XYZ file of C-alpha atoms in Angstrom:
354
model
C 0.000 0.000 0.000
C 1.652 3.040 -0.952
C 0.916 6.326 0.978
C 0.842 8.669 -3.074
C -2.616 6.958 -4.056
C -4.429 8.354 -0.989
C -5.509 12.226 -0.273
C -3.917 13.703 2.727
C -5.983 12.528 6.220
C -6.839 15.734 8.269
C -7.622 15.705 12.075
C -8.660 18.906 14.044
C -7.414 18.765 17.408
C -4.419 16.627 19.285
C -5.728 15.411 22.468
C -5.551 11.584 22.704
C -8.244 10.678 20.780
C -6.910 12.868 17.437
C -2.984 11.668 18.643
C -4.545 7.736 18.346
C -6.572 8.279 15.162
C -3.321 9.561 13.946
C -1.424 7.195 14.858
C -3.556 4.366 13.554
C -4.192 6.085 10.415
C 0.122 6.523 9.825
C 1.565 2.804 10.600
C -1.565 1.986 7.985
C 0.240 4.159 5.230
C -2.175 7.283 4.782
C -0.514 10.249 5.198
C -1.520 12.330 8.345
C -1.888 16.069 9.298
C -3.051 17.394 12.855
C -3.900 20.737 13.677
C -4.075 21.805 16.935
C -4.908 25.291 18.124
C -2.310 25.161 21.145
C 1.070 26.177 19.862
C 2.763 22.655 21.619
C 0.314 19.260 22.027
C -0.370 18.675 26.014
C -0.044 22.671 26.469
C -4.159 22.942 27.672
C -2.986 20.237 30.463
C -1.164 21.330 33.714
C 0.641 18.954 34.642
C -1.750 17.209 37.347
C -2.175 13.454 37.563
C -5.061 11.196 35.829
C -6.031 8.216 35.740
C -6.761 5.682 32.902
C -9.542 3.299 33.798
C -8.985 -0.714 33.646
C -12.587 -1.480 34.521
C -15.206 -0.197 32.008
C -12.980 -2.435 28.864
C -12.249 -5.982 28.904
C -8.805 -5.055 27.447
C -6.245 -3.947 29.477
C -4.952 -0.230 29.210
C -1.222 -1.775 27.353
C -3.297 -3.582 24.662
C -5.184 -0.749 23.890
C -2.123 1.107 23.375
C -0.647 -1.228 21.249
C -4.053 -1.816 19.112
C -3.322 2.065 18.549
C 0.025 1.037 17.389
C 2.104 2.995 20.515
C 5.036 1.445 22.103
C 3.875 0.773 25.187
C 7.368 0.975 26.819
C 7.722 4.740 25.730
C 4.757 6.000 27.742
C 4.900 5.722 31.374
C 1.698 3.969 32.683
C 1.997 3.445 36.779
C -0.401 0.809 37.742
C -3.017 1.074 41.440
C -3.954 -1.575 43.471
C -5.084 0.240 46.012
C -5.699 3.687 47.446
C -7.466 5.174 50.850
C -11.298 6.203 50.858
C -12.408 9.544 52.412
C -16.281 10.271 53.562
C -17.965 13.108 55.296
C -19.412 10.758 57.774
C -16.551 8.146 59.101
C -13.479 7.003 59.022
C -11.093 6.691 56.266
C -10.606 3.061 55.114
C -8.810 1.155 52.098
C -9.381 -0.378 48.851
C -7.365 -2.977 47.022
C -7.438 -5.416 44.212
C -4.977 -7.864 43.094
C -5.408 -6.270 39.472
C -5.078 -2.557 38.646
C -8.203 -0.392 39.167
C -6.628 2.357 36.553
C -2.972 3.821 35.663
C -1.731 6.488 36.830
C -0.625 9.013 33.926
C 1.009 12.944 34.240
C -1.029 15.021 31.192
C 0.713 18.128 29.821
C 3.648 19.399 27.496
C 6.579 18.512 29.614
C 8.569 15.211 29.030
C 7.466 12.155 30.858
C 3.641 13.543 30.266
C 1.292 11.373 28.168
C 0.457 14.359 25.866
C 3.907 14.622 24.747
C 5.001 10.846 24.988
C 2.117 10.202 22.676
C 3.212 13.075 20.502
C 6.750 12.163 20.113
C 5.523 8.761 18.803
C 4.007 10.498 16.444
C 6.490 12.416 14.858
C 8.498 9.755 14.980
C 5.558 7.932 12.230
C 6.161 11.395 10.413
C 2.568 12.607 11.333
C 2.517 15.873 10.156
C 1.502 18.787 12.873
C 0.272 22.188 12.345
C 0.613 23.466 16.161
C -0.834 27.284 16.831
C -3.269 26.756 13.946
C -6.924 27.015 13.542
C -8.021 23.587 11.863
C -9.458 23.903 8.069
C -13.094 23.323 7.522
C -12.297 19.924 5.367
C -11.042 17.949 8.339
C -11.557 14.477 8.420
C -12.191 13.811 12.024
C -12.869 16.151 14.938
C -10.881 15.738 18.023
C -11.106 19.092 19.738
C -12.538 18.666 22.970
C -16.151 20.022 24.614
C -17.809 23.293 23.973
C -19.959 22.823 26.656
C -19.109 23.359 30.536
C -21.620 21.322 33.219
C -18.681 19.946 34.981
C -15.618 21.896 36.617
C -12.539 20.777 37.958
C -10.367 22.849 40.280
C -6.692 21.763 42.064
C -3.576 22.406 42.913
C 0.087 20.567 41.587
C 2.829 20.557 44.273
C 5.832 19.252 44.947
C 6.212 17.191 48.283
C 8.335 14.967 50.227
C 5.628 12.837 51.213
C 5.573 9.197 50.146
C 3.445 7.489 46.877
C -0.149 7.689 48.230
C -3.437 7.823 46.462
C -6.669 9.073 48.644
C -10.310 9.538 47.133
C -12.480 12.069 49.063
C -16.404 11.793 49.061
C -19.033 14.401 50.633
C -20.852 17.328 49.382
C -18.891 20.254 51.035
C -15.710 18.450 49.149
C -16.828 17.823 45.571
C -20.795 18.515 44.987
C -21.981 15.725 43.138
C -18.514 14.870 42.168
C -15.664 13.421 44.247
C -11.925 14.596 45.027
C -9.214 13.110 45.100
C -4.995 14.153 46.040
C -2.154 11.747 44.328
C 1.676 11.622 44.823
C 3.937 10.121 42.657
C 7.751 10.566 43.283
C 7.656 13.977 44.421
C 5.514 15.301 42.711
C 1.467 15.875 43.719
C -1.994 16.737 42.491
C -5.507 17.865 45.061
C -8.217 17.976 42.564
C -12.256 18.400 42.846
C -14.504 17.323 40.142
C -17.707 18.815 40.892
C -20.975 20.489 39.888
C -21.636 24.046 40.184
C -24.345 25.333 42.211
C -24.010 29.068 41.611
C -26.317 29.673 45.435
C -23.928 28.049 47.458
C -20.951 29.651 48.947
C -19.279 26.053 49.696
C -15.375 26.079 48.441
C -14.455 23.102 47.821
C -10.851 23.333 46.669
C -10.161 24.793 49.894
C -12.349 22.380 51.845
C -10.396 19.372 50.065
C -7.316 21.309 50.820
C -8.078 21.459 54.487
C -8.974 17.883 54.711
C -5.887 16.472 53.548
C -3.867 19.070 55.426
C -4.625 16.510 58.206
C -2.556 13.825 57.037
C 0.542 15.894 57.522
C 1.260 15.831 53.848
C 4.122 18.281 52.491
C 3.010 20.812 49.838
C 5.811 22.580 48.377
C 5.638 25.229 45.622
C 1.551 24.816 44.861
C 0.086 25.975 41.510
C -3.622 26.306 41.171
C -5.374 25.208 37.859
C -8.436 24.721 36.663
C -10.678 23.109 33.958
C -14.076 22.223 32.562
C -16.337 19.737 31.274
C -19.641 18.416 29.564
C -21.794 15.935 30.425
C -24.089 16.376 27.469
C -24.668 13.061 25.504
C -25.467 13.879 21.807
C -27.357 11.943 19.902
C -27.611 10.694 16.333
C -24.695 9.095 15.276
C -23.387 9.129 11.847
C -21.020 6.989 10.270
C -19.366 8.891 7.926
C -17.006 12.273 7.997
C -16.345 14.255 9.959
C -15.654 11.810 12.955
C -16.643 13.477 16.067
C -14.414 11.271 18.250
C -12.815 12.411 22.079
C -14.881 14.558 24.105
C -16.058 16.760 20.836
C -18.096 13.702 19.821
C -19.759 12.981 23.798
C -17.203 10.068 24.316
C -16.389 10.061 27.553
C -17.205 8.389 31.057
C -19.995 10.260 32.151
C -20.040 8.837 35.761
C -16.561 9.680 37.157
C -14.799 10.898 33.954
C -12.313 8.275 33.822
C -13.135 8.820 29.790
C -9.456 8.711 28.347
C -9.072 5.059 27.269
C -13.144 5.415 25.918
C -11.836 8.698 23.921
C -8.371 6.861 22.697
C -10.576 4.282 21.636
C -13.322 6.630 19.413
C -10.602 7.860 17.489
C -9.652 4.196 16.492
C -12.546 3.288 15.461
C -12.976 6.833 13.424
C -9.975 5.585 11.924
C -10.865 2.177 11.133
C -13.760 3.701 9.309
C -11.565 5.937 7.010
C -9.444 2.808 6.305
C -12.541 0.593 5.294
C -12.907 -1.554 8.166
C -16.535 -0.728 8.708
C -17.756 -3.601 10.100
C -15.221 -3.772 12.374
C -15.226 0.393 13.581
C -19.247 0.193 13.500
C -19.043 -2.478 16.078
C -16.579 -1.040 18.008
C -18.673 2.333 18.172
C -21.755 0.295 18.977
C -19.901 -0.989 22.271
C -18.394 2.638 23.217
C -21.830 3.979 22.643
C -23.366 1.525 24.957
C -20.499 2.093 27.959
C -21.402 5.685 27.147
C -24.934 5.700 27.902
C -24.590 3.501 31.315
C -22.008 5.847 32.555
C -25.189 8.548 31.567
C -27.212 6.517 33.782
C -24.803 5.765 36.010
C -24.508 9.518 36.927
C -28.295 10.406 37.455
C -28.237 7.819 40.034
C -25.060 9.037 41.292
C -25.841 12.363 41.584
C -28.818 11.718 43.856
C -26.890 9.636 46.393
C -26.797 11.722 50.120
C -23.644 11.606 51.897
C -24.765 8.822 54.170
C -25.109 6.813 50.659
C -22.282 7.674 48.965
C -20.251 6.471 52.214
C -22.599 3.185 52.385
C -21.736 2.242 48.631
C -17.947 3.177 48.567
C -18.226 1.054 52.061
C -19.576 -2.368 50.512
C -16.676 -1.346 47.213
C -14.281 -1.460 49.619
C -15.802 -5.275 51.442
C -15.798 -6.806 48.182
C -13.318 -9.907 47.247
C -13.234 -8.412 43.458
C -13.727 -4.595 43.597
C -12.753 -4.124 40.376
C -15.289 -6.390 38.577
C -18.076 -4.709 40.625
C -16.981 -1.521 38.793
C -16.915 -3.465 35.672
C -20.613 -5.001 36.436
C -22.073 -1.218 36.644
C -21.274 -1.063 32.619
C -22.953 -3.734 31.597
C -25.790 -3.339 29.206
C -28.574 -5.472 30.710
C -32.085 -5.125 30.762
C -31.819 -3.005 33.622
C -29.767 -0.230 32.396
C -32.025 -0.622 29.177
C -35.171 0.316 30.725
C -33.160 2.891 32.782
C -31.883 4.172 29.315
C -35.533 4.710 27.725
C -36.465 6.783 31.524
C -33.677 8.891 31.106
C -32.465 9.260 27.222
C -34.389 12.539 26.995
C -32.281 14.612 29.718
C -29.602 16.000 26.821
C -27.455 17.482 30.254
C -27.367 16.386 33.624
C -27.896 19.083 35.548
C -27.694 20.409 39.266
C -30.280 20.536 40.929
């Protein structure tokens, strides 16, 4: 196959899910151009820790890599087995699992981030970038990330000399229909709240998540705020044909906890396995992200009318089980349950606060 007898493959945006339809579309011989609006790929990042989910796929995070067609030993994935659970009405307790629950990732510009681990793959396959540039109206595939804000995220990157710890932090006053969370990883650390605005309240909770953690004696050296948004409106009407709305621009993302990079990685595969005429391969593998998408949909109205009492209760029994990560993995599964729960709640375009 010879890359001369095809037109030039266009993608608007270099998150993960344009990098991996890049990618994809390269080792297969079309040529490749990105254009992405930041002037260097990761820049819209800060540098805070994320996590890439191992529950919601039957493949493992590595595989899906390589399925990509990333090297796997350039990108530095940190597996967790377990990490401490925080509620507003008891004591802290932990939560393990013989297998990873996610993998723990650095996003941003800076080397050792996924962004630019990702990128330099890339370039590397000679996929053509056109940073600082507005994308042409022609493209291909649209990667560039929600236009809508529902969901905010506010925290703060630090250095520390506090040991590897992960803690997850529960309770309305912390993260309003959200959760929180603080990581370290060999030096370096991230507080984050994921919550949903509720422009009458005067809570804070950045600095209520700040104070909480204060009192496990952790060191926070040199602390940077930042700050981000997202959507948690589910379009509807597919189409399979161009332009590929793939990544957050195209709704696919986990909707319950946002754990939605290895569900965005994998929309831009299948985008790309469309423009490479593997159809019945990329419809079915945009069939199963559209059904994980929905559940996590449903997933979140339920979630977001748990009490604190209930959201300790649940995270309590997680914690009890002998396999915590396959009850995750049971909560995406399209039953008859979550089908009936799917024709209640289809209509409600935006989850919104209350």
């Amino acid at each position: 196959m010879n890359k001369k007898n095809f037109s030039v493959i266009k993608i608007a945006g270099g998150g993960i899910a344009g990098l991996s339809a890049a990618m994809y579309l390269q080792r297969k011989n079309f040529q490749v151009e990105v254009y992405e609006k930041e002037k260097k790929i990761g820049k819209s990042r800060h540098g805070d820790f994320e996590g890439i989910e191992n529950w919601i796929f039957s493949s493992n995070n590595s595989n899906a890599f390589k399925k990509i067609g990333f090297n796997t030993d350039k990108i530095s994935l940190s597996p967790v087995r377990q990490f401490v659970v925080h509620t507003a009405t008891d004591k802290p307790f932990k939560v393990k699992c013989a297998l990873p629950f996610f993998n723990l990732v650095k996003r941003g510009s800076n080397r050792g981030d996924l962004d630019s681990q990702l990128f330099e793959q890339c370039v590397k396959e000679g996929i053509i970038f056109n940073l600082g540039q507005q994308a042409p109206e022609n493209c291909d595939i649209i990667a560039t990330g929600t236009k809508k804000a529902s969901a905010y995220i506010s925290g703060l990157n630090f250095k520390t000399n506090s040991k590897n710890q992960i803690h997850l932090l529960l309770g309305s006053k912390f993260a309003p229909k959200g959760y929180a969370y603080m990581i370290i990883q060999d030096g370096q650390g991230t507080i984050a709240t994921a919550f949903k605005k509720d422009y009458e309240s005067k809570v804070n909770p950045l600095k209520n998540c700040i104070d909480e953690f204060s009192k496990l004696r952790i060191d926070i050296i040199d602390p940077k705020k930042f700050g981000s948004r997202g959507s948690f409106s589910l379009p509807f009407g597919f189409k399979y044909k161009k332009p590929f709305f793939v990544g957050e621009a195209g709704g696919f993302q986990d909707y319950l906890f946002g754990f939605g990079m290895k569900i965005s990685m994998l929309s831009g595969l299948a985008a790309a396995m469309f423009i490479e005429d593997k159809g019945s391969a990329a419809k079915k593998l945009f069939r199963d992200l559209n059904k994980k998408r929905k559940i996590s949909f449903i997933n979140r109205i339920l979630y977001e009318r748990l009490s604190d009492n209930q959201m300790h209760s649940f995270a309590k029994r997680f914690s009890e089980s002998d396999n915590s990560i396959e009850l995750l993995s049971s909560a995406y599964e399209w039953n008859i349950k979550n089908l009936i729960r799917w024709s209640t709640f289809k209509s409600r375009y935006e989850i919104r606060t209350s």
